[in-house]
Amino acid sequence: MSGGVPSRSSRARRVLRGPRPEAVPALVARACAVVGVLDIAAGVFPRFRHSRMHAMAEVLPGSFGPFAAALSLSAGVLLLLLAHGLKRCKRRAWRAAVALLPAGAVAQFVYRHSPVGMLISVALLVALLRHRDEFAALPDPRSRWRALANFVLMSAGSLALGLVIVSVHPDRTIGDPSLADRLTHVLYGLFGFEGPVDYAGNTSWTVAFSLGALGWITVATTIYLAFRPEHPAARLTEEDEARLRALLDKHGRRDSLGHFALRRDKAVVFSPSGKAAVTYRVVSGVMLASGDPIGDVEAWPGAIERFMDEAKAHSWTPAVMGCSETGGEVWTRETGLDALELGDEAVVDVADFSLAGRAMRNVRQMVKRIERAGYETRVRRICDLGEAELERVRRAAEDWRGTDTERGFSMALGRIGDAADGDCLIATAHKTDEHPGEYGDLKAILHFVPWGPDGVSLDLMRRDRSADPGMNELLIVAALQAASKFGITRVSLNFAMFRSALARGEKIGAGPVLRAWRGLLVFLSRWFQIESLYKFNAKFQPRWEPRFVVYRASADLPRIGFAAMQAEGFVDLALPLPRFLRRRRAAAQRPCSHAVAERDVRAA
């Protein structure tokens, strides 16, 4: 490969360094889940085995059975919750499992009188102790929203499991309670109260203690997640940002996505020499990098190695979204990972752009129609805007966002008008109305970030919904026509996912597989704007630069895709703040240039 990138001595060394899933933790995690199911079964289905231990059970205190059932149920549920952490080699999950397994073994022995169940728990405990060095992964970044998600999911699971507990004693149930009575009994039992369903003998105590145990687990795990010591999500510090800007000043021309590394909700790892860096965010256990490494290509391998070491230390799944062909080759060569083409970036060379010709007829007619309607455009650097106008632009961009969920990660800066971003380019559309709105004559906004000294990359597009259609086309043309005045020779527009499949699938002679794949993409475009974004970009006759996703194994792709959708804002697992609260919080953050600014996005 060109560029003088040094290579490693062997592929085997690279693979060993990467965070491949270990066989032992995966097997232990599965065994932990099996033991958890056995413990739950022992607590829910109280049938004594006919064994030598039955005689011993007769001399135990009568109230011990219900307690043992609750203990078995509690241990089983918690072990199921810990199985995922054990699979990811988490140290804290290992500690909790080592503490819980003896409790599960005791419950199996005392309540169900199952030597086999007890031996399984003990065997798993021995395996955990023997392979304790395998479980050394550090904690993940945390969010308080996880406590709320835990409460909702645990409550739903407790209701379902509680309904099973209430219903598995038909021979001892007094009367014929309805489904509503059983649900009421479950709800009361989760809070520690007696419900409307009654049982003969000690069964009522067994059910009560079991339901109480489920309620206790729900409350205890929620409180733990809400008040555990902070391990906050990483943020870009002032020092990190200054170092990244210095690297971009020297090497920013290489990648159009380089400036997006300055998002302040990303973390960064630098090469040992400090000449290269990789920025990332951790989402649902996936360590997502975006674009190519920043800095000198000679130092990329050192930054990539640090990235992989960090992923291994935390047992995160490494992935790279939207790297270039050169970046993909370096990533795959240095780590042993694989790459898959994700789509194409539309790049327009300013010198070659013209509205003349048949291919540009639709864009030319739309622009002329909008100009005749009285719209005018202005293209400026952010540093040339006054503070009052800049504040109006910020508020308009916030209010004109198409969705409540803020979108953008790999190709969005997440802010407008920060003092450190004065070299960003902004194109605005204006029209004087008889009754001006809150933002005066401002009707649409395009924001571009620098791409080296002679390029810009599109960050976001926003427009007043009451403005005439075609605002985005108008402003893109205005930016391209004014680019030469700012020394800009190339402009990167939106990224078109699966562009080549859409283009080839509509041509004559496309095979049935390719046509079927294109049909699926067109169907998905109803929600993700895949086809519409491709067609919008194609209007400006760009050249297409392929972008890739780098991943460890094919089995990781669904998880990486889901994490990427979360990062980009297409899937939001947290409850959004009301709009007026978001605006108030953003206003409070703006005076500080290095605070985590309000998120703006690239909208299609």
Coordinates of C-alpha atoms in Angstrom, one line a residue:
M1 CA 0.0 0.0 0.0
S2 CA 1.2 3.5 -0.7
G3 CA 1.8 6.1 1.9
G4 CA 4.8 4.4 3.7
V5 CA 2.7 2.8 6.4
P6 CA 4.9 0.4 8.4
S7 CA 3.6 -3.2 8.8
R8 CA 3.7 -5.6 11.7
S9 CA 5.9 -8.7 11.7
S10 CA 3.1 -11.2 11.5
R11 CA -0.7 -11.5 11.2
A12 CA -0.7 -13.9 14.2
R13 CA 0.7 -11.3 16.4
R14 CA -1.9 -8.8 15.4
V15 CA -4.8 -11.3 16.0
L16 CA -3.5 -12.2 19.4
R17 CA -3.4 -8.5 20.4
G18 CA -7.0 -7.9 19.3
P19 CA -9.9 -8.4 21.7
R20 CA -11.0 -11.7 20.3
P21 CA -13.7 -13.4 22.4
E22 CA -12.2 -16.0 24.6
A23 CA -13.6 -19.5 24.6
V24 CA -13.4 -20.0 28.4
P25 CA -15.4 -16.8 29.3
A26 CA -18.0 -17.6 26.7
L27 CA -18.5 -21.2 28.0
V28 CA -18.6 -19.9 31.6
A29 CA -21.2 -17.3 30.7
R30 CA -23.4 -20.0 29.1
A31 CA -23.0 -22.3 32.1
C32 CA -23.8 -19.3 34.3
A33 CA -27.1 -18.8 32.4
V34 CA -27.9 -22.5 32.6
V35 CA -27.3 -22.5 36.4
G36 CA -29.5 -19.3 36.7
V37 CA -32.3 -21.1 34.9
L38 CA -31.9 -24.1 37.2
D39 CA -32.0 -21.9 40.2
I40 CA -35.2 -20.2 39.0
A41 CA -36.8 -23.5 38.2
A42 CA -35.9 -24.7 41.7
G43 CA -37.6 -21.7 43.2
V44 CA -40.7 -21.7 40.9
F45 CA -41.4 -25.5 40.8
P46 CA -41.1 -26.8 44.4
R47 CA -41.2 -30.5 43.8
F48 CA -39.1 -32.5 46.1
R49 CA -37.0 -35.2 44.6
H50 CA -37.3 -38.7 46.1
S51 CA -33.8 -39.0 47.5
R52 CA -32.0 -39.7 50.7
M53 CA -32.1 -35.9 51.5
H54 CA -35.9 -36.1 51.8
A55 CA -35.7 -37.4 55.4
M56 CA -33.4 -34.6 56.4
A57 CA -35.9 -32.0 55.0
E58 CA -38.6 -33.2 57.4
V59 CA -36.6 -32.1 60.4
L60 CA -35.9 -28.6 59.0
P61 CA -38.0 -25.7 60.3
G62 CA -41.2 -25.4 58.3
S63 CA -40.5 -21.8 57.3
F64 CA -37.1 -22.5 55.8
G65 CA -38.5 -23.9 52.6
P66 CA -40.1 -20.6 51.5
F67 CA -36.9 -18.7 52.3
A68 CA -34.8 -21.2 50.3
A69 CA -37.2 -20.8 47.4
A70 CA -36.8 -17.1 47.4
L71 CA -33.0 -17.5 47.7
S72 CA -32.9 -19.8 44.8
L73 CA -35.1 -17.6 42.7
S74 CA -33.0 -14.5 43.5
A75 CA -29.7 -16.2 42.8
G76 CA -31.1 -17.5 39.5
V77 CA -32.3 -14.1 38.2
L78 CA -29.1 -12.4 39.2
L79 CA -27.0 -15.0 37.5
L80 CA -28.9 -14.6 34.3
L81 CA -28.3 -10.8 34.5
L82 CA -24.6 -11.5 35.1
A83 CA -24.1 -13.9 32.2
H84 CA -23.6 -11.1 29.6
G85 CA -21.0 -9.5 31.8
L86 CA -19.2 -12.7 32.2
K87 CA -19.2 -13.3 28.4
R88 CA -17.5 -9.9 28.1
C89 CA -14.9 -10.9 30.8
K90 CA -16.0 -8.2 33.2
R91 CA -14.3 -8.3 36.5
R92 CA -17.2 -7.0 38.5
A93 CA -19.5 -9.6 37.0
W94 CA -17.0 -12.3 38.0
R95 CA -17.0 -11.1 41.6
A96 CA -20.8 -11.0 41.8
A97 CA -21.1 -14.5 40.3
V98 CA -18.6 -15.9 42.8
A99 CA -20.6 -14.5 45.6
L100 CA -24.0 -15.7 44.2
L101 CA -23.1 -19.3 43.2
P102 CA -22.7 -20.6 46.8
A103 CA -26.1 -19.1 47.6
G104 CA -27.6 -20.9 44.6
A105 CA -26.0 -24.2 45.6
V106 CA -27.3 -24.0 49.1
A107 CA -30.8 -23.2 47.8
Q108 CA -30.7 -26.2 45.4
F109 CA -29.6 -28.5 48.2
V110 CA -32.0 -27.3 50.9
Y111 CA -35.1 -26.5 49.0
R112 CA -35.2 -28.9 46.0
H113 CA -32.9 -31.5 47.6
S114 CA -31.0 -31.7 44.3
P115 CA -27.4 -32.9 44.7
V116 CA -27.0 -32.6 40.9
G117 CA -28.1 -29.0 40.9
M118 CA -25.8 -28.2 43.8
L119 CA -22.8 -29.9 42.1
I120 CA -23.4 -27.9 38.9
S121 CA -23.3 -24.7 40.8
V122 CA -20.1 -25.8 42.7
A123 CA -18.5 -26.9 39.4
L124 CA -19.2 -23.5 37.8
L125 CA -17.8 -21.8 40.9
V126 CA -14.6 -23.8 40.6
A127 CA -14.3 -22.9 36.9
L128 CA -14.7 -19.2 37.7
L129 CA -12.0 -19.4 40.4
R130 CA -9.7 -21.4 38.2
H131 CA -9.9 -19.0 35.3
R132 CA -10.2 -15.8 37.3
D133 CA -7.4 -14.2 35.3
E134 CA -9.6 -14.3 32.2
F135 CA -12.1 -11.9 33.8
A136 CA -10.1 -8.7 34.0
A137 CA -12.1 -6.3 31.7
L138 CA -12.7 -2.8 33.1
P139 CA -16.2 -1.2 33.5
D140 CA -18.0 0.5 30.7
P141 CA -19.0 4.2 30.6
R142 CA -22.2 4.6 32.5
S143 CA -25.5 6.5 32.2
R144 CA -28.2 7.1 34.7
W145 CA -30.7 6.2 32.1
R146 CA -29.6 2.6 32.5
A147 CA -31.2 2.6 36.0
L148 CA -34.6 3.5 34.4
A149 CA -34.2 0.9 31.7
N150 CA -33.4 -1.7 34.3
F151 CA -36.5 -0.8 36.3
V152 CA -38.8 -1.0 33.3
L153 CA -37.3 -4.3 32.0
M154 CA -37.0 -5.9 35.5
S155 CA -40.6 -4.9 36.4
A156 CA -41.9 -6.5 33.2
G157 CA -39.9 -9.6 33.8
S158 CA -41.0 -9.8 37.4
L159 CA -44.6 -9.5 36.4
A160 CA -44.3 -12.3 33.9
L161 CA -42.3 -14.6 36.2
G162 CA -44.5 -13.8 39.1
L163 CA -47.6 -14.8 37.1
V164 CA -45.9 -18.2 36.5
I165 CA -45.1 -18.5 40.3
V166 CA -48.7 -17.8 41.2
S167 CA -50.1 -20.3 38.6
V168 CA -47.9 -23.4 39.1
H169 CA -49.7 -24.6 42.2
P170 CA -53.1 -25.6 40.9
D171 CA -53.5 -28.4 43.4
R172 CA -53.0 -26.1 46.4
T173 CA -54.9 -23.1 45.1
I174 CA -58.1 -22.4 47.0
G175 CA -60.9 -21.6 44.6
D176 CA -60.6 -20.6 41.0
P177 CA -59.0 -17.1 40.8
S178 CA -59.2 -15.3 37.5
L179 CA -56.3 -13.9 35.6
A180 CA -57.0 -10.4 37.0
D181 CA -56.9 -11.8 40.5
R182 CA -53.5 -13.5 39.8
L183 CA -52.1 -10.3 38.3
T184 CA -53.3 -8.4 41.4
H185 CA -51.7 -11.0 43.6
V186 CA -48.4 -10.6 41.8
L187 CA -48.5 -6.8 42.0
Y188 CA -49.3 -6.9 45.8
G189 CA -46.6 -9.6 46.3
L190 CA -43.9 -7.6 44.6
F191 CA -44.5 -4.8 47.2
G192 CA -44.6 -7.3 50.0
F193 CA -48.4 -7.4 50.6
E194 CA -50.8 -10.3 50.6
G195 CA -53.0 -10.6 47.5
P196 CA -56.4 -12.1 46.7
V197 CA -55.2 -15.6 45.9
D198 CA -54.9 -18.1 48.7
Y199 CA -53.2 -21.5 48.9
A200 CA -53.3 -24.5 51.2
G201 CA -50.4 -25.2 53.6
N202 CA -47.1 -23.4 53.3
T203 CA -47.5 -22.7 49.6
S204 CA -48.9 -19.2 50.4
W205 CA -45.6 -18.4 52.2
T206 CA -43.5 -19.8 49.3
V207 CA -45.3 -17.7 46.8
A208 CA -45.2 -14.6 49.0
F209 CA -41.4 -14.9 49.6
S210 CA -40.7 -15.6 46.0
L211 CA -42.7 -12.6 44.8
G212 CA -41.1 -10.5 47.5
A213 CA -37.7 -11.6 46.2
L214 CA -38.5 -10.5 42.7
G215 CA -39.6 -7.1 44.0
W216 CA -36.4 -6.8 46.1
I217 CA -34.2 -7.7 43.1
T218 CA -35.9 -5.0 40.9
V219 CA -35.5 -2.4 43.6
A220 CA -32.0 -3.4 44.6
T221 CA -30.6 -3.5 41.0
T222 CA -32.2 -0.2 40.1
I223 CA -30.9 1.6 43.2
Y224 CA -27.4 0.1 42.5
L225 CA -27.4 1.4 38.9
A226 CA -28.7 4.8 40.0
F227 CA -26.2 5.4 42.8
R228 CA -23.2 3.4 41.9
P229 CA -19.9 5.3 41.7
E230 CA -19.5 7.2 38.5
H231 CA -17.4 5.9 35.6
P232 CA -18.5 8.6 33.3
A233 CA -18.6 8.5 29.5
A234 CA -15.5 10.0 28.1
R235 CA -15.4 13.6 26.9
L236 CA -12.9 15.4 24.7
T237 CA -10.8 17.6 27.1
E238 CA -9.4 21.0 26.2
E239 CA -5.9 19.5 25.9
D240 CA -7.1 16.7 23.7
E241 CA -8.9 19.1 21.5
A242 CA -5.9 21.3 21.1
R243 CA -3.7 18.3 20.2
L244 CA -6.3 17.2 17.6
R245 CA -6.5 20.6 16.1
A246 CA -2.7 20.7 15.7
L247 CA -2.8 17.4 13.9
L248 CA -5.6 18.5 11.7
D249 CA -3.7 21.7 10.8
K250 CA -0.9 19.5 9.5
H251 CA -2.7 16.5 8.1
G252 CA -6.4 17.5 7.8
R253 CA -6.4 17.5 4.1
R254 CA -6.3 13.7 4.0
D255 CA -9.8 12.8 5.3
S256 CA -13.0 14.8 4.8
L257 CA -14.3 13.5 8.1
G258 CA -11.3 14.6 10.0
H259 CA -12.8 17.7 11.6
F260 CA -15.7 15.6 13.0
A261 CA -13.2 14.1 15.4
L262 CA -13.6 17.3 17.3
R263 CA -17.0 16.3 18.6
R264 CA -16.8 16.8 22.3
D265 CA -18.8 13.6 23.1
K266 CA -15.9 11.5 21.8
A267 CA -12.8 10.1 23.5
V268 CA -9.4 9.9 22.0
V269 CA -6.3 7.7 22.1
F270 CA -3.0 9.0 20.7
S271 CA -0.1 7.1 19.2
P272 CA 3.0 6.8 21.5
S273 CA 4.7 9.5 19.4
G274 CA 1.6 11.8 19.6
K275 CA 1.6 12.2 15.8
A276 CA -1.7 10.3 15.2
A277 CA -4.9 9.7 17.1
V278 CA -8.2 7.7 16.9
T279 CA -11.4 9.2 18.3
Y280 CA -14.2 7.0 19.4
R281 CA -17.4 6.6 21.4
V282 CA -18.5 3.5 23.3
V283 CA -22.2 2.6 22.6
S284 CA -23.7 -0.6 24.0
G285 CA -20.3 -2.2 24.5
V286 CA -19.1 -1.3 21.0
M287 CA -16.1 0.9 20.7
L288 CA -17.0 3.0 17.6
A289 CA -14.4 5.0 15.7
S290 CA -15.3 7.1 12.7
G291 CA -13.3 8.1 9.7
D292 CA -9.6 7.5 9.3
P293 CA -7.1 8.1 12.1
I294 CA -6.1 11.7 12.5
G295 CA -2.5 12.7 11.9
D296 CA 0.6 11.4 10.2
V297 CA -0.1 8.2 8.3
E298 CA 3.3 6.8 9.4
A299 CA 2.0 7.0 13.0
W300 CA -1.4 5.4 12.4
P301 CA -0.4 1.9 13.4
G302 CA 0.6 3.2 16.9
A303 CA -2.8 4.9 17.4
I304 CA -4.6 1.9 16.1
E305 CA -2.7 -0.4 18.5
R306 CA -3.6 1.9 21.4
F307 CA -7.3 1.8 20.3
M308 CA -7.2 -2.1 20.2
D309 CA -5.5 -2.2 23.6
E310 CA -8.2 0.0 25.1
A311 CA -10.9 -2.2 23.5
K312 CA -9.3 -5.3 24.9
A313 CA -8.9 -3.8 28.4
H314 CA -12.7 -3.1 28.6
S315 CA -13.8 -6.1 26.5
W316 CA -15.4 -3.8 24.0
T317 CA -16.2 -4.8 20.4
P318 CA -14.0 -2.7 18.1
A319 CA -15.5 -1.2 15.0
V320 CA -14.8 1.7 12.6
M321 CA -17.5 3.5 10.7
G322 CA -16.9 5.3 7.4
C323 CA -13.2 5.0 7.0
S324 CA -11.7 5.5 3.5
E325 CA -10.1 2.9 1.4
T326 CA -6.7 3.8 2.6
G327 CA -7.8 3.8 6.2
G328 CA -9.6 0.4 5.7
E329 CA -6.4 -1.1 4.4
V330 CA -4.4 0.1 7.3
W331 CA -7.0 -1.0 9.9
T332 CA -7.3 -4.5 8.4
R333 CA -3.6 -5.0 8.0
E334 CA -2.7 -3.8 11.5
T335 CA -5.4 -5.6 13.4
G336 CA -6.5 -8.6 11.4
L337 CA -10.0 -7.1 11.3
D338 CA -12.2 -7.3 8.2
A339 CA -13.7 -4.5 6.1
L340 CA -17.0 -4.2 4.2
E341 CA -18.0 -1.4 1.9
L342 CA -20.7 0.7 3.5
G343 CA -21.5 3.3 0.9
D344 CA -20.1 6.3 -1.0
E345 CA -19.3 9.9 -0.1
A346 CA -20.3 12.5 -2.7
V347 CA -17.4 14.9 -3.4
V348 CA -17.8 17.8 -5.8
D349 CA -14.7 19.4 -7.4
V350 CA -15.4 23.1 -7.5
A351 CA -13.6 23.7 -10.7
D352 CA -15.7 21.1 -12.6
F353 CA -19.1 22.3 -11.2
S354 CA -21.5 24.1 -13.5
L355 CA -25.2 24.5 -13.8
A356 CA -25.0 24.3 -17.6
G357 CA -25.9 21.1 -19.4
R358 CA -28.8 18.7 -19.6
A359 CA -27.7 16.7 -16.5
M360 CA -28.1 19.8 -14.3
R361 CA -31.3 21.0 -15.8
N362 CA -33.6 20.1 -12.8
V363 CA -31.2 21.8 -10.3
R364 CA -30.8 24.8 -12.6
Q365 CA -34.6 25.3 -13.0
M366 CA -35.2 24.8 -9.3
V367 CA -32.6 27.4 -8.3
K368 CA -33.9 30.0 -10.8
R369 CA -37.5 29.5 -9.6
I370 CA -36.5 30.0 -6.0
E371 CA -34.4 33.1 -6.8
R372 CA -37.4 34.6 -8.7
A373 CA -39.5 34.0 -5.6
G374 CA -37.3 36.6 -3.8
Y375 CA -34.7 34.5 -2.0
E376 CA -31.1 35.5 -1.7
T377 CA -28.1 33.7 -0.3
R378 CA -25.1 34.6 1.8
V379 CA -21.9 32.4 2.1
R380 CA -19.6 33.4 5.0
R381 CA -17.1 32.1 7.5
I382 CA -18.6 31.7 11.0
C383 CA -16.1 34.2 12.3
D384 CA -17.6 36.9 10.1
L385 CA -21.1 36.6 11.7
G386 CA -22.0 39.0 14.5
E387 CA -23.0 37.5 17.9
A388 CA -26.6 38.4 17.5
E389 CA -26.9 36.8 14.1
L390 CA -25.0 33.8 15.3
E391 CA -27.4 33.3 18.2
R392 CA -30.3 33.6 15.8
V393 CA -28.8 30.9 13.6
R394 CA -28.2 28.6 16.6
R395 CA -31.8 28.9 17.7
A396 CA -33.2 28.4 14.2
A397 CA -31.1 25.3 13.7
E398 CA -32.4 23.9 17.0
D399 CA -36.1 24.6 16.2
W400 CA -35.9 23.5 12.5
R401 CA -34.6 20.1 13.3
G402 CA -36.9 17.6 11.8
T403 CA -37.0 15.1 14.7
D404 CA -37.0 15.3 18.5
T405 CA -34.0 12.9 18.4
E406 CA -30.8 14.6 17.6
R407 CA -28.9 12.7 14.9
G408 CA -25.3 12.5 13.8
F409 CA -22.0 11.0 14.9
S410 CA -19.6 10.1 12.2
M411 CA -20.4 13.1 9.9
A412 CA -21.7 15.7 12.3
L413 CA -19.8 18.2 14.5
G414 CA -22.6 18.6 17.0
R415 CA -22.4 22.4 17.4
I416 CA -22.7 25.7 15.5
G417 CA -20.8 28.9 16.1
D418 CA -18.3 27.8 18.8
A419 CA -15.5 30.3 19.2
A420 CA -13.0 27.6 18.2
D421 CA -14.8 26.9 14.9
G422 CA -14.5 30.3 13.3
D423 CA -13.1 28.8 10.1
C424 CA -16.3 26.8 9.4
L425 CA -18.4 27.9 6.4
I426 CA -22.1 28.8 6.7
A427 CA -24.5 29.4 3.8
T428 CA -27.8 31.0 4.6
A429 CA -31.0 31.7 2.6
H430 CA -33.0 34.9 3.3
K431 CA -36.3 36.3 2.2
T432 CA -38.0 39.5 3.4
D433 CA -41.6 38.9 4.4
E434 CA -44.4 41.3 5.3
H435 CA -44.8 39.4 8.6
P436 CA -41.3 38.2 9.7
G437 CA -41.1 35.3 12.1
E438 CA -39.0 34.7 15.1
Y439 CA -35.8 34.5 13.0
G440 CA -36.5 37.5 10.7
D441 CA -35.7 36.9 7.1
L442 CA -33.6 33.7 7.8
K443 CA -35.1 30.7 5.9
A444 CA -32.4 28.0 5.6
I445 CA -29.0 27.1 6.9
L446 CA -26.1 24.9 5.6
H447 CA -23.1 24.4 7.8
F448 CA -19.7 23.1 6.5
V449 CA -16.6 22.2 8.5
P450 CA -13.0 22.5 7.2
W451 CA -11.4 19.7 5.2
G452 CA -7.8 20.8 5.2
P453 CA -7.0 24.3 3.9
D454 CA -8.8 23.9 0.5
G455 CA -11.9 21.9 1.2
V456 CA -15.1 21.8 3.3
S457 CA -17.4 18.9 4.4
L458 CA -21.2 19.3 4.8
D459 CA -22.2 19.1 8.5
L460 CA -25.9 19.9 8.6
M461 CA -28.8 21.2 6.5
R462 CA -31.8 23.0 8.2
R463 CA -34.6 25.0 6.8
D464 CA -37.8 26.7 7.8
R465 CA -40.7 24.3 7.1
S466 CA -42.8 27.1 5.7
A467 CA -40.1 28.1 3.2
D468 CA -40.4 27.0 -0.5
P469 CA -39.0 23.5 -1.4
G470 CA -35.5 23.5 -2.8
M471 CA -33.7 25.4 -0.1
N472 CA -31.0 22.8 0.3
E473 CA -30.3 22.7 -3.5
L474 CA -30.2 26.5 -3.5
L475 CA -27.7 26.7 -0.7
I476 CA -25.5 23.9 -2.0
V477 CA -25.2 25.7 -5.4
A478 CA -24.5 29.0 -3.7
A479 CA -21.8 27.4 -1.6
L480 CA -20.2 25.8 -4.7
Q481 CA -20.3 29.0 -6.7
A482 CA -18.8 31.0 -3.8
A483 CA -16.2 28.4 -2.8
S484 CA -13.4 29.8 -4.9
K485 CA -13.5 33.1 -3.0
F486 CA -12.5 31.2 0.1
G487 CA -9.8 29.2 -1.5
I488 CA -12.0 26.0 -1.5
T489 CA -11.5 23.5 -4.3
R490 CA -13.6 20.6 -3.2
V491 CA -16.8 20.1 -1.2
S492 CA -17.9 16.9 0.4
L493 CA -21.7 16.4 0.5
N494 CA -23.8 13.8 2.2
F495 CA -22.8 10.1 2.6
A496 CA -25.0 7.7 0.5
M497 CA -25.2 4.3 2.1
F498 CA -25.2 1.3 -0.2
R499 CA -25.0 3.7 -3.2
S500 CA -23.4 1.2 -5.5
A501 CA -26.1 -1.4 -4.9
L502 CA -28.8 1.1 -5.6
A503 CA -27.1 2.3 -8.8
R504 CA -26.3 -1.1 -10.2
G505 CA -29.7 -2.6 -9.2
E506 CA -31.6 -0.2 -11.4
K507 CA -29.6 -0.8 -14.5
I508 CA -30.6 -3.0 -17.4
G509 CA -29.3 -6.5 -16.9
A510 CA -29.1 -6.5 -13.1
G511 CA -29.5 -10.0 -11.8
P512 CA -32.4 -11.2 -9.5
V513 CA -30.2 -11.1 -6.3
L514 CA -29.1 -7.5 -7.0
R515 CA -32.6 -6.4 -7.8
A516 CA -33.9 -8.0 -4.6
W517 CA -31.2 -6.3 -2.6
R518 CA -32.1 -2.9 -4.2
G519 CA -35.8 -3.6 -3.5
L520 CA -35.0 -4.2 0.2
L521 CA -33.0 -0.9 0.4
V522 CA -35.8 1.0 -1.3
F523 CA -38.2 -0.5 1.3
L524 CA -35.9 0.5 4.2
S525 CA -35.6 4.0 2.7
R526 CA -39.1 4.7 4.2
W527 CA -37.4 5.1 7.5
F528 CA -33.7 5.7 6.8
Q529 CA -33.6 7.8 3.7
I530 CA -31.2 5.5 1.8
E531 CA -32.5 6.0 -1.7
S532 CA -33.6 9.6 -1.3
L533 CA -30.2 10.7 0.0
Y534 CA -28.4 8.9 -2.9
K535 CA -30.6 10.6 -5.5
F536 CA -30.2 14.0 -3.8
N537 CA -26.4 13.8 -3.9
A538 CA -26.5 12.5 -7.5
K539 CA -28.1 15.8 -8.7
F540 CA -24.8 17.6 -8.3
Q541 CA -22.8 15.2 -10.5
P542 CA -20.2 14.3 -7.8
R543 CA -17.4 11.8 -7.8
W544 CA -18.1 8.9 -5.4
E545 CA -15.5 8.0 -2.8
P546 CA -16.2 4.6 -1.1
R547 CA -16.4 4.3 2.7
F548 CA -16.1 1.2 4.7
V549 CA -17.0 -0.4 8.0
V550 CA -14.3 -2.3 9.8
Y551 CA -15.3 -5.1 12.1
R552 CA -14.0 -8.2 14.0
A553 CA -16.3 -11.0 12.9
S554 CA -19.5 -11.3 10.9
A555 CA -21.4 -12.2 14.1
D556 CA -20.6 -8.7 15.4
L557 CA -22.2 -6.9 12.5
P558 CA -25.8 -6.8 13.9
R559 CA -24.5 -5.5 17.2
I560 CA -22.3 -2.9 15.5
G561 CA -25.1 -1.8 13.3
F562 CA -27.4 -1.3 16.3
A563 CA -24.7 0.6 18.2
A564 CA -24.1 2.8 15.1
M565 CA -27.8 3.5 14.8
Q566 CA -27.8 4.6 18.5
A567 CA -24.8 6.8 18.0
E568 CA -26.3 8.4 14.9
G569 CA -29.6 9.0 16.7
F570 CA -31.9 6.7 14.7
V571 CA -32.5 4.6 17.8
D572 CA -32.9 6.4 21.1
L573 CA -33.1 4.3 24.3
A574 CA -33.3 7.3 26.6
L575 CA -36.3 9.4 27.2
P576 CA -35.7 12.8 25.4
L577 CA -35.9 16.0 27.2
P578 CA -38.8 18.4 26.4
R579 CA -37.7 20.9 23.7
F580 CA -37.9 23.9 26.0
L581 CA -35.5 22.1 28.5
R582 CA -33.1 21.2 25.7
R583 CA -33.0 24.8 24.6
R584 CA -32.4 26.1 28.1
R585 CA -29.6 23.6 28.7
A586 CA -28.0 24.5 25.4
A587 CA -28.2 28.2 26.2
A588 CA -26.5 27.6 29.5
Q589 CA -23.6 25.7 27.7
R590 CA -22.9 28.2 24.9
P591 CA -20.8 30.8 26.8
C592 CA -18.1 28.1 27.5
S593 CA -16.3 27.2 24.2
H594 CA -15.2 23.9 25.6
A595 CA -18.4 22.8 27.3
V596 CA -20.3 19.9 25.6
A597 CA -22.3 21.9 23.1
E598 CA -25.8 21.3 21.8
R599 CA -26.0 18.6 19.2
D600 CA -26.8 19.5 15.6
V601 CA -26.9 16.9 12.9
R602 CA -26.5 16.3 9.3
A603 CA -30.1 16.0 8.2
A604 CA -31.1 14.6 4.8

